[in-house]
Short mmCIF file of C-alpha atoms (C1' of nucleotides) in Angstrom, two decimals:
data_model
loop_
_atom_site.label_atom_id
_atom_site.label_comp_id
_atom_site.label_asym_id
_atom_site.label_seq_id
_atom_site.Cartn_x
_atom_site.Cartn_y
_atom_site.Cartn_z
CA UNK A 162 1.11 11.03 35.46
CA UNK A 163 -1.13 9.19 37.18
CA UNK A 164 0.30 8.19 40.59
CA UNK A 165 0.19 12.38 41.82
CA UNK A 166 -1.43 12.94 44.94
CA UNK A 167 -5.57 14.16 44.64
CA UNK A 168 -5.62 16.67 47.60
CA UNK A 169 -8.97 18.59 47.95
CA UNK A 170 -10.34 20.99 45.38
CA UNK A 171 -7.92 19.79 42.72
CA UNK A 172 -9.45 19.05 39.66
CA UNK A 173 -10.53 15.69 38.83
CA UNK A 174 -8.60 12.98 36.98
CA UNK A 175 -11.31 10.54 35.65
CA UNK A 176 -8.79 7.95 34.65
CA UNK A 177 -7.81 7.95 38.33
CA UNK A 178 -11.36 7.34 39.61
CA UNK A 179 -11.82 4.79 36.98
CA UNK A 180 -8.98 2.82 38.47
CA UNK A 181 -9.33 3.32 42.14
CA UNK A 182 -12.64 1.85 41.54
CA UNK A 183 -11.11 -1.21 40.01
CA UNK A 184 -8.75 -1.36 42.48
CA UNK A 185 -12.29 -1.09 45.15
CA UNK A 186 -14.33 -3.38 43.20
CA UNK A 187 -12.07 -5.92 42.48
CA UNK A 188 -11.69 -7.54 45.83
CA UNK A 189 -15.16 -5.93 47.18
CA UNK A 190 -18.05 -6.34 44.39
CA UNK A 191 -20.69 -4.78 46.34
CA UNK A 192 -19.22 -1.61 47.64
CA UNK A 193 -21.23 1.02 47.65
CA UNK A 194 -20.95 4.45 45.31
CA UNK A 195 -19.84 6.17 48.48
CA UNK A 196 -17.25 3.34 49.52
CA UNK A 197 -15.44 3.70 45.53
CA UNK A 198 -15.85 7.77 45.93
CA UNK A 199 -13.93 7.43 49.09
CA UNK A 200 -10.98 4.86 47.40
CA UNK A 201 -10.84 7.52 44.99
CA UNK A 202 -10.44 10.81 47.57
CA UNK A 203 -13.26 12.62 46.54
CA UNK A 204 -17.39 12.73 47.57
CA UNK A 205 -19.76 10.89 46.35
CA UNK A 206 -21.26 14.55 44.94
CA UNK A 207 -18.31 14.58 42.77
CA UNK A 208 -18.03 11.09 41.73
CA UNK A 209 -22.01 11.31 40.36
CA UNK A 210 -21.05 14.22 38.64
CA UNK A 211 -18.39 12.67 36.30
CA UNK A 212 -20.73 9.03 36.45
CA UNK A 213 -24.18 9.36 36.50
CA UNK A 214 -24.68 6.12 38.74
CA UNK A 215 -23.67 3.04 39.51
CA UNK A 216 -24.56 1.86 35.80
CA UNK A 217 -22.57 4.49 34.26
CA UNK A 218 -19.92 3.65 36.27
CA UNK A 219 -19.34 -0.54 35.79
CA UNK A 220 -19.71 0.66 32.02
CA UNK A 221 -16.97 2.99 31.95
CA UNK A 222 -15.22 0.10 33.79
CA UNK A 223 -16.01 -2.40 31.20
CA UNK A 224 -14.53 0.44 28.19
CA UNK A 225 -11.34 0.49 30.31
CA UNK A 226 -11.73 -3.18 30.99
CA UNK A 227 -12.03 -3.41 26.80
CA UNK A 228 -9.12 -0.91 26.53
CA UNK A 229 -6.65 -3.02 28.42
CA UNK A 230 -7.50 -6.27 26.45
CA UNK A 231 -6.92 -4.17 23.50
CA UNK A 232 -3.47 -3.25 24.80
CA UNK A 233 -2.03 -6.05 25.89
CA UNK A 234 -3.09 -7.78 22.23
CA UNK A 235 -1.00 -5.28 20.93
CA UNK A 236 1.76 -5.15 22.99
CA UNK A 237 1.35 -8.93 22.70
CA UNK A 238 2.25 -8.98 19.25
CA UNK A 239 0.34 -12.63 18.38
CA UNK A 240 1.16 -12.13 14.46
CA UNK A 241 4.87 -12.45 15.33
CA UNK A 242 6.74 -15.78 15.72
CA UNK A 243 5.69 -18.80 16.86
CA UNK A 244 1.92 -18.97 18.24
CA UNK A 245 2.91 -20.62 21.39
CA UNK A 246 5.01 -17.76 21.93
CA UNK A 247 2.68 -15.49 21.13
CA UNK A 248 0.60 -16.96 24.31
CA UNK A 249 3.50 -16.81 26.34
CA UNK A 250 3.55 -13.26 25.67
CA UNK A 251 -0.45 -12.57 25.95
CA UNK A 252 -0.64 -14.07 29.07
CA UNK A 253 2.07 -11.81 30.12
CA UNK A 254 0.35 -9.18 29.24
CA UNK A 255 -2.97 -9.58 30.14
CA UNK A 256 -1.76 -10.85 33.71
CA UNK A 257 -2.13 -6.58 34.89
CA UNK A 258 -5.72 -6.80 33.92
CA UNK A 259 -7.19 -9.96 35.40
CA UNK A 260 -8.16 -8.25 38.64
CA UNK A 261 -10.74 -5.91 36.95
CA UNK A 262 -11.65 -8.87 33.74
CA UNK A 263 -12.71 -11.12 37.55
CA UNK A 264 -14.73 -8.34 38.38
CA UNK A 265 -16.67 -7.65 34.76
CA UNK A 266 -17.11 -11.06 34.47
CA UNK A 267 -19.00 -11.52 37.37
CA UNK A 268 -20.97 -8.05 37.12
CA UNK A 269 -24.40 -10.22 35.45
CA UNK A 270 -25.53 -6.78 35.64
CA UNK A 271 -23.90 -6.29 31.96
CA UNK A 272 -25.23 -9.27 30.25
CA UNK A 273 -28.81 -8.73 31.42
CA UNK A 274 -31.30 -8.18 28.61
CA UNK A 275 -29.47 -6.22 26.09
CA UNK A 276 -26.59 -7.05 23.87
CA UNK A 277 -23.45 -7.81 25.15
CA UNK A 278 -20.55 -4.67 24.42
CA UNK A 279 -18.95 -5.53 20.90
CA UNK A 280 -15.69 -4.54 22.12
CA UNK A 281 -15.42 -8.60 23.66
CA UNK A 282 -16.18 -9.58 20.66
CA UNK A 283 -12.92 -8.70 18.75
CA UNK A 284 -11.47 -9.53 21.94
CA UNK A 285 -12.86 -12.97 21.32
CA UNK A 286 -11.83 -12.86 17.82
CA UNK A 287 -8.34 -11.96 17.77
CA UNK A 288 -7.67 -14.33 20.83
CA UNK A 289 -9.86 -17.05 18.81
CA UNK A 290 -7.36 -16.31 15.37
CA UNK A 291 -4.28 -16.32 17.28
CA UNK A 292 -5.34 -20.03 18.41
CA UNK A 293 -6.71 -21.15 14.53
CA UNK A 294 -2.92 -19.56 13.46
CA UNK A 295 -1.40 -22.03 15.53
CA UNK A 296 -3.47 -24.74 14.07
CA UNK A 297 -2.93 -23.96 10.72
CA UNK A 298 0.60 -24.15 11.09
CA UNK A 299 0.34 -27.49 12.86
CA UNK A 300 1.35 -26.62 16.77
CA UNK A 301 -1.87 -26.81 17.91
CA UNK A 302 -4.41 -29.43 18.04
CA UNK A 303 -7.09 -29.11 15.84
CA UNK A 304 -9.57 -31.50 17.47
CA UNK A 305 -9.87 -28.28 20.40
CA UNK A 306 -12.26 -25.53 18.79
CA UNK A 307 -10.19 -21.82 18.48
CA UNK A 308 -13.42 -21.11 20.34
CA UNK A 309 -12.79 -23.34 23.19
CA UNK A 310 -9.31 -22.25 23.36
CA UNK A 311 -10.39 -18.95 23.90
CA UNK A 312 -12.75 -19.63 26.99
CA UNK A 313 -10.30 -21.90 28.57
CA UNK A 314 -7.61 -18.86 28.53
CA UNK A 315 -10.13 -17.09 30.23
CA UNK A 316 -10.85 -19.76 32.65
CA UNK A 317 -7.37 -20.32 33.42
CA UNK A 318 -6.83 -16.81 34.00
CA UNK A 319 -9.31 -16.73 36.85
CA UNK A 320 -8.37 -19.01 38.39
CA UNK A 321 -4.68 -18.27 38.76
CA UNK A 322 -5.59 -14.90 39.76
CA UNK A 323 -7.92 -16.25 42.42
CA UNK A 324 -5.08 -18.65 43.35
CA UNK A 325 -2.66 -15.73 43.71
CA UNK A 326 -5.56 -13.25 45.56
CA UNK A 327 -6.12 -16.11 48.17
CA UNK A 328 -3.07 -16.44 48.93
CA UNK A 329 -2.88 -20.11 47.77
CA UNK A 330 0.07 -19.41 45.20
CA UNK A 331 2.90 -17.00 44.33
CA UNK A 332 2.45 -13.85 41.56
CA UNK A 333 5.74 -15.08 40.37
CA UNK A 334 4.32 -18.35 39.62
CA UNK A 335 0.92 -16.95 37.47
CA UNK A 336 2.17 -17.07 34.09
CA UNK A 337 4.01 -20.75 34.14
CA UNK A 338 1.19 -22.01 35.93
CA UNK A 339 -1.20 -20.71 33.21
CA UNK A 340 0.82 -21.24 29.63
CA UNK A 341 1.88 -24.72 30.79
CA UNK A 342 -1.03 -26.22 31.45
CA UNK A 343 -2.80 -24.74 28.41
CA UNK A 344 -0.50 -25.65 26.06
CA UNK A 345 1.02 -28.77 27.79
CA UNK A 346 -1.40 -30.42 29.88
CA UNK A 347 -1.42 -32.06 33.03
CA UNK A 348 -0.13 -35.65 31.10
CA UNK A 349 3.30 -36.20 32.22
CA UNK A 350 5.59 -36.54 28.22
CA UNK A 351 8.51 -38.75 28.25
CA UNK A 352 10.24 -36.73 26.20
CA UNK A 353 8.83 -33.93 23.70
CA UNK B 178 -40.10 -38.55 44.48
CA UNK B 179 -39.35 -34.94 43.85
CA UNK B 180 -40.86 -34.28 40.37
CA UNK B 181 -44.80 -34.22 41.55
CA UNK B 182 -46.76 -31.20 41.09
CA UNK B 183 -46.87 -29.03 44.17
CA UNK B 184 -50.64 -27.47 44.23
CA UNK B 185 -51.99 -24.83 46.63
CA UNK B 186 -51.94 -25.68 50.36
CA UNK B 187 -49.86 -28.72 49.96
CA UNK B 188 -47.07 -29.61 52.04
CA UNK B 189 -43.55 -27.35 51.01
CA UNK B 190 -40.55 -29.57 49.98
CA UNK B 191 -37.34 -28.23 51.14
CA UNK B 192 -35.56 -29.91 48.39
CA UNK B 193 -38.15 -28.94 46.17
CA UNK B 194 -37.85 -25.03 46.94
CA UNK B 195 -33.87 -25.43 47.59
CA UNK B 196 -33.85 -26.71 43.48
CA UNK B 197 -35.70 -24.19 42.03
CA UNK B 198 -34.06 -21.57 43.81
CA UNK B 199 -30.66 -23.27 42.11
CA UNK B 200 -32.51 -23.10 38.87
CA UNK B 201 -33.14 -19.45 38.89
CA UNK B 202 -30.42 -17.97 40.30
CA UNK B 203 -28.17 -19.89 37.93
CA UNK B 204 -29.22 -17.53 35.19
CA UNK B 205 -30.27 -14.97 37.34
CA UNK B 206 -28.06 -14.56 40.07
CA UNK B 207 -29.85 -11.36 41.46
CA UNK B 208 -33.56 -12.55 41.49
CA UNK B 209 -35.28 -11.13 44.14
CA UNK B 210 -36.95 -13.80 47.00
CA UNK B 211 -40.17 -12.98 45.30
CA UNK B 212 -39.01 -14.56 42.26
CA UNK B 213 -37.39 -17.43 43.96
CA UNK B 214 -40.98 -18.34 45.75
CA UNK B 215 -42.92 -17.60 42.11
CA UNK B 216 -40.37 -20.14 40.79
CA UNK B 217 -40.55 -22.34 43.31
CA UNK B 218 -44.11 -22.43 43.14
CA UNK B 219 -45.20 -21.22 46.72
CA UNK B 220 -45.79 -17.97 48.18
CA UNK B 221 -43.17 -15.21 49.53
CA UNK B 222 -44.49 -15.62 53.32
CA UNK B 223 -43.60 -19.60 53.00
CA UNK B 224 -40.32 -19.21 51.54
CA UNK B 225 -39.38 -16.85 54.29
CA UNK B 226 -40.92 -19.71 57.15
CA UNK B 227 -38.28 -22.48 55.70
CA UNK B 228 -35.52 -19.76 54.62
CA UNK B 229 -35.31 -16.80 57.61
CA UNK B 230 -34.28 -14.63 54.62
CA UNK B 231 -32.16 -14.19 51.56
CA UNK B 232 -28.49 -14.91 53.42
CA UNK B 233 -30.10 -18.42 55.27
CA UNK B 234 -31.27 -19.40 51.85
CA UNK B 235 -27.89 -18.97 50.30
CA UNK B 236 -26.38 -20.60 53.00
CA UNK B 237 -28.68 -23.69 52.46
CA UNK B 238 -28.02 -23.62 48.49
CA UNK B 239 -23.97 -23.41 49.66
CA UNK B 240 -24.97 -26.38 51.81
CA UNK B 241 -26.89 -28.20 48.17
CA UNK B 242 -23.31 -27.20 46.13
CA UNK B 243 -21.28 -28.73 48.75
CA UNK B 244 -23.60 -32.28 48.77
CA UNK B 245 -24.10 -32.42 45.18
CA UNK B 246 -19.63 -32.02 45.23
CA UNK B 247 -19.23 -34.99 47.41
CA UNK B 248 -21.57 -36.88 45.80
CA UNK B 249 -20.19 -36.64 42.67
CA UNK B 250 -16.66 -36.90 44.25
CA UNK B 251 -17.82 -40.40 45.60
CA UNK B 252 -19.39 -42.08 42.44
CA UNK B 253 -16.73 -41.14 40.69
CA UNK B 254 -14.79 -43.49 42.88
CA UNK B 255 -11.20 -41.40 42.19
CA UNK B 256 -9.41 -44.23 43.88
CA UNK B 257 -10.18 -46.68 41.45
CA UNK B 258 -7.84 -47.05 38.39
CA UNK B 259 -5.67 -44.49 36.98
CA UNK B 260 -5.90 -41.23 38.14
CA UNK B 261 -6.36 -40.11 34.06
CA UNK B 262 -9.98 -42.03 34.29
CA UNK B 263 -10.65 -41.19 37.95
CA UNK B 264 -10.54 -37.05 36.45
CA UNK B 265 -12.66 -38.10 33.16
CA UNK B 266 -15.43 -39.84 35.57
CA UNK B 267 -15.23 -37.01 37.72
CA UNK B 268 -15.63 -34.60 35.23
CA UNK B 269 -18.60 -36.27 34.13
CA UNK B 270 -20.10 -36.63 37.53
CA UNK B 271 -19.69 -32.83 38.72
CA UNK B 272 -21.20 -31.99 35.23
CA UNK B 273 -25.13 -31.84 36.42
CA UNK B 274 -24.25 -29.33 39.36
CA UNK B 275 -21.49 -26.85 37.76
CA UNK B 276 -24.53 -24.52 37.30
CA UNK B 277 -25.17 -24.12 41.00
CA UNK B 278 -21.76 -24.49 41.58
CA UNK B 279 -20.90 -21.36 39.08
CA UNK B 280 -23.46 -19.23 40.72
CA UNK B 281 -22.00 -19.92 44.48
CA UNK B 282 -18.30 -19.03 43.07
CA UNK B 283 -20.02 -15.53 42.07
CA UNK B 284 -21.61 -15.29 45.19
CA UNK B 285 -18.54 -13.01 47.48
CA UNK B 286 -21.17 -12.34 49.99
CA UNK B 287 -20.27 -16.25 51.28
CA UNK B 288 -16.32 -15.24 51.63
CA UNK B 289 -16.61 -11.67 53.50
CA UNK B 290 -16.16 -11.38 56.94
CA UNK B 291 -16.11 -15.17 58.11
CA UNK B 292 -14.02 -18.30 57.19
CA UNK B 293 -14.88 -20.15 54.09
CA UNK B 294 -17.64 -23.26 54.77
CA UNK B 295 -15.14 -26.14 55.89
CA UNK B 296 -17.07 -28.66 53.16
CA UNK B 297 -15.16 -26.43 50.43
CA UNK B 298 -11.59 -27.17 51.65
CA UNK B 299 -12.55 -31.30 51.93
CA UNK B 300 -13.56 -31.07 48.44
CA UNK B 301 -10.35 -29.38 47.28
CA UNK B 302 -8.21 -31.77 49.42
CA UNK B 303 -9.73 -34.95 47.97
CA UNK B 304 -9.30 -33.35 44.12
CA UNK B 305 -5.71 -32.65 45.16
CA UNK B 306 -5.40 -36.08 46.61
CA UNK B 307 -6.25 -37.13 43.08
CA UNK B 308 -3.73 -35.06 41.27
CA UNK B 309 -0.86 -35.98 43.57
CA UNK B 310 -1.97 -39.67 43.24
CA UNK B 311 -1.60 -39.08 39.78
CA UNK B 312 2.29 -37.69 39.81
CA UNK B 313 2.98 -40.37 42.32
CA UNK B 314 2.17 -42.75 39.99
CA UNK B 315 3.77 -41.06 37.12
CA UNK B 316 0.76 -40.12 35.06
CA UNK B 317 1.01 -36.34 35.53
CA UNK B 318 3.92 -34.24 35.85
CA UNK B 319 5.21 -32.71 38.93
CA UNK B 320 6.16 -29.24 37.93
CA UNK B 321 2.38 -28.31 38.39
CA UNK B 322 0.75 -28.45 41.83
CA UNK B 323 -1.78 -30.48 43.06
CA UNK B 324 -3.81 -27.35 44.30
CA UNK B 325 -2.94 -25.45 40.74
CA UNK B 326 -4.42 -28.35 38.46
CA UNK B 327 -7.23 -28.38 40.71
CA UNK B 328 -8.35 -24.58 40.65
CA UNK B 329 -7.31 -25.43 36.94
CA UNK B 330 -10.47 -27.76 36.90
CA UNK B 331 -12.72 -25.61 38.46
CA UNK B 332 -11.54 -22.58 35.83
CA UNK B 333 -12.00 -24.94 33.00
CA UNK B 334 -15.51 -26.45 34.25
CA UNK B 335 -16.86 -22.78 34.78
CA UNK B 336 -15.27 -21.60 31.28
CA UNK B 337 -17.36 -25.13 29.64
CA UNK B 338 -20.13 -24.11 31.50
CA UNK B 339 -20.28 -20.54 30.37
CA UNK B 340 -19.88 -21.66 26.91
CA UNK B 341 -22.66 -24.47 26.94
CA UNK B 342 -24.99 -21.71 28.21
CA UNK B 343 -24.34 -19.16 26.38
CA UNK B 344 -24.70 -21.48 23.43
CA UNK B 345 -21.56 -21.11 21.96
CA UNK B 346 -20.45 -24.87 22.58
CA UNK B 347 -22.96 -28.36 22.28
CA UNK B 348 -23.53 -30.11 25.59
CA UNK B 349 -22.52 -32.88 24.01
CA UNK B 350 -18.48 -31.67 23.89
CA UNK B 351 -18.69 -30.31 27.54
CA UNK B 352 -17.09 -33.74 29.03
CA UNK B 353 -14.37 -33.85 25.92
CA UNK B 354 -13.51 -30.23 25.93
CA UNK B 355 -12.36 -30.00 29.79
CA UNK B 356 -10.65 -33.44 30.12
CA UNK B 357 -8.64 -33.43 27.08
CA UNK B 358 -7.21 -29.94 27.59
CA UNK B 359 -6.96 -30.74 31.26
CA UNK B 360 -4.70 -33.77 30.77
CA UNK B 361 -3.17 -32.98 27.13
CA UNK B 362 -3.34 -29.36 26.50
CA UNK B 363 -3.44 -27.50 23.43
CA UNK B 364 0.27 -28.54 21.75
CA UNK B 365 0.04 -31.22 19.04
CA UNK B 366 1.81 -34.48 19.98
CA UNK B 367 3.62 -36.54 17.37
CA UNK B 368 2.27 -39.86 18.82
CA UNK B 369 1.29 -40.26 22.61
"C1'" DT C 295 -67.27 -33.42 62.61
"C1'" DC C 296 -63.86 -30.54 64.68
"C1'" DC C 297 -59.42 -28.74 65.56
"C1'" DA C 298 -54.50 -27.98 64.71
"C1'" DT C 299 -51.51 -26.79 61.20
"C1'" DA C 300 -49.73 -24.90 57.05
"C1'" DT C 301 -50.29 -21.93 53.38
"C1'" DG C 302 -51.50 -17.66 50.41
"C1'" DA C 303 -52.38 -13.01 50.13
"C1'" DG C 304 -51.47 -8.76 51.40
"C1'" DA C 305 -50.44 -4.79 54.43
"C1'" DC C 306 -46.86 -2.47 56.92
"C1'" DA C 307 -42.42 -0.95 58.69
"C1'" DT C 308 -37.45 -0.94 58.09
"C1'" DG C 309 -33.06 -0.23 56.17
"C1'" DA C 310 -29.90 0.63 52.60
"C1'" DA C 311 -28.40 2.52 48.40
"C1'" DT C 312 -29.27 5.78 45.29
"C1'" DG C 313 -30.37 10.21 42.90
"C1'" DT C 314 -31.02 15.10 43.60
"C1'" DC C 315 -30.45 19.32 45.56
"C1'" DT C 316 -28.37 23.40 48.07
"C1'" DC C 317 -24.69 25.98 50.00
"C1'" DA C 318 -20.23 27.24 51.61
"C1'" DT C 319 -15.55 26.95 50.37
"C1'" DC C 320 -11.55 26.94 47.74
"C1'" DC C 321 -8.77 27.02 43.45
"C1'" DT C 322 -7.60 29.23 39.03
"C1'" DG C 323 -7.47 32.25 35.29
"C1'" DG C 324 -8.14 36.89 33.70
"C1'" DC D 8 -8.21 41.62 42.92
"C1'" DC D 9 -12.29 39.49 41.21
"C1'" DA D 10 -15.40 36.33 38.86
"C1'" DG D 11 -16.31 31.76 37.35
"C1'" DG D 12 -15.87 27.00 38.12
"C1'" DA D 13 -15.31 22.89 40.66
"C1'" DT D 14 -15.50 20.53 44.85
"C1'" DG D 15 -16.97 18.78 49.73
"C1'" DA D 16 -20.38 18.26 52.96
"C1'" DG D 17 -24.68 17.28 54.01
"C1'" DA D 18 -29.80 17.24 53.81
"C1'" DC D 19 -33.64 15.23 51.52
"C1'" DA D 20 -36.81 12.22 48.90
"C1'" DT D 21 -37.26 7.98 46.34
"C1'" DT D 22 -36.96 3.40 45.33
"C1'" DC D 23 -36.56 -1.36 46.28
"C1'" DA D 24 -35.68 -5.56 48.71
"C1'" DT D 25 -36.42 -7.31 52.83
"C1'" DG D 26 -38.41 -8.72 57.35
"C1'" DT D 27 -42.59 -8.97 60.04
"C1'" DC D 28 -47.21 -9.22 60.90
"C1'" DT D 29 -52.26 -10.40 60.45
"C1'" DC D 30 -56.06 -12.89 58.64
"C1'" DA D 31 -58.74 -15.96 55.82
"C1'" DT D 32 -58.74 -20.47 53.94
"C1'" DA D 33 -57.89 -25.19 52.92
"C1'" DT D 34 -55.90 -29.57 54.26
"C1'" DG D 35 -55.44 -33.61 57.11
"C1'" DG D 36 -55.73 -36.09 61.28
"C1'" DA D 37 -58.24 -37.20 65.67
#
DNA sequence: TCCATATGAGACATGAATGTCTCATCCTGG
DNA sequence: CCAGGATGAGACATTCATGTCTCATATGGA
């Protein structure tokens, strides 16, 4: 399980770092190696020896980062019923995620010179065919790339989860806020 | 005028430097102040007599982001008209500075520690003013917040933006892309 | 012409984060 | 009980960005 307690000299869970330094560098981007060895309860001697720097470390975070997309399209299900429904359910669950996707996204330190991890892009893909399904079978607009779609998810996403961080608005309102004003608009419909 | 050449020994612009600092760190967001003078044309030791380091130069380009909003805010006159074409023209008017603008929203270092600059919170009062000017009048619907379509905007500028760069969208569909998924979202509509 | 000013170039010190290393200590399995 | 392994604590050097300083030079005004 991972919620047991890491007293000293116990052996170390690297899934645990991993997410105590999510947890860290979500809310504080620049903290230092020693700052996310402390979140995690153990030294910084310890946390170089399972990541070999600070590099090593964000791209571990981005594979778990990757991972979690990966789950939630699964658990989403976005073959199954309607496509609109299959939103409803990927932004559900995606929503445990956004925290570390705010902090990848901003980390330019992963897009700088070399080629972007190809794990986004079947994120990108299967997001970008769930939204082409749903114009195919006539719910969506088809005047609004799959592509677009996609980005504006992602847009959407950050900023309800920087609405919700800040204070600004509720957790329980994160997922209405986001599915109806990508799939409705902000147009008030007499009647749909 | 601020396009002339700036030779050796001539007299620094401000507004010059304060630009091509906006420039690079759009793309860059961790250029050091060496680059920033090389880009700006001038040396390191003249940067640093307008700019008493890295944080004051920030502070100025936070100062640029927050001009550049309210000038777009006000020729985009948002109380003229419906509230539907007061958010086109202002989408359209915010357009030239959503680079700047993107790299300030990745810059934490202006939001730890001390209150957020006070020009921010005008600027999202008078975009909410817009949005609750349009449910007033019945354009927009009421079960979204004035402050949630506006962070909306922001998420949906930055996502346009990302995708314009990154050369996955044409500049030409940045305007059409935002405001029609703003207002109508992604569902298909019989007949409007 | 002469002087004040601003700039460019570069040296230098500082501070912070990082990477590396050693050593004592404590678990755990045999 | 003992040996091997992993950890914590800390010292140490390195790197890099930054801040500060000096000096030579060129511009522009008096």
């Amino acid at each position: 399980m991972s919620h047991m307690e890491y007293g000293r000299l116990m052996a170390v869970d690297p899934d645990h770092v991993l997410r105590s330094a999510a947890a860290l560098l979500t809310h504080k981007a620049t903290a230092t190696m020693d700052e996310v060895a402390k979140a995690a309860g153990i030294s910084r001697a310890t946390l170089h020896r399972h990541f070999a720097g600070r590099d090593a470390l964000v791209r571990a975070l981005e594979s778990l980062g990757i991972a979690e997309c990966e789950a939630a399209l699964d658990a989403a299900r976005l073959d199954e019923g309607t496509a609109s429904e299959a939103v409803r359910r990927l932004v559900g669950a995606i929503e445990p995620a956004v925290g570390l996707l705010g902090f990848l996204y901003t980390e330019n330190q992963l897009f700088e010179g070399e080629e972007q991890n190809a794990g986004w892009t079947l994120i990108d893909d299967r997001i970008s065919a769930l939204f082409r399904r749903g114009q195919l079978s006539g719910e969506f607009r088809i005047d609004l790339t799959p592509a677009w779609l996609t980005e504006a998810l992602y847009g959407l996403l950050a900023s309800a989860a920087w609405m919700v961080q800040s204070g600004k608005g509720a957790p329980k309102d994160f997922h209405y806020m986001i599915v109806e004003l990508l799939l409705g608009g902000a147009l008030r419909r007499e009647e749909s």
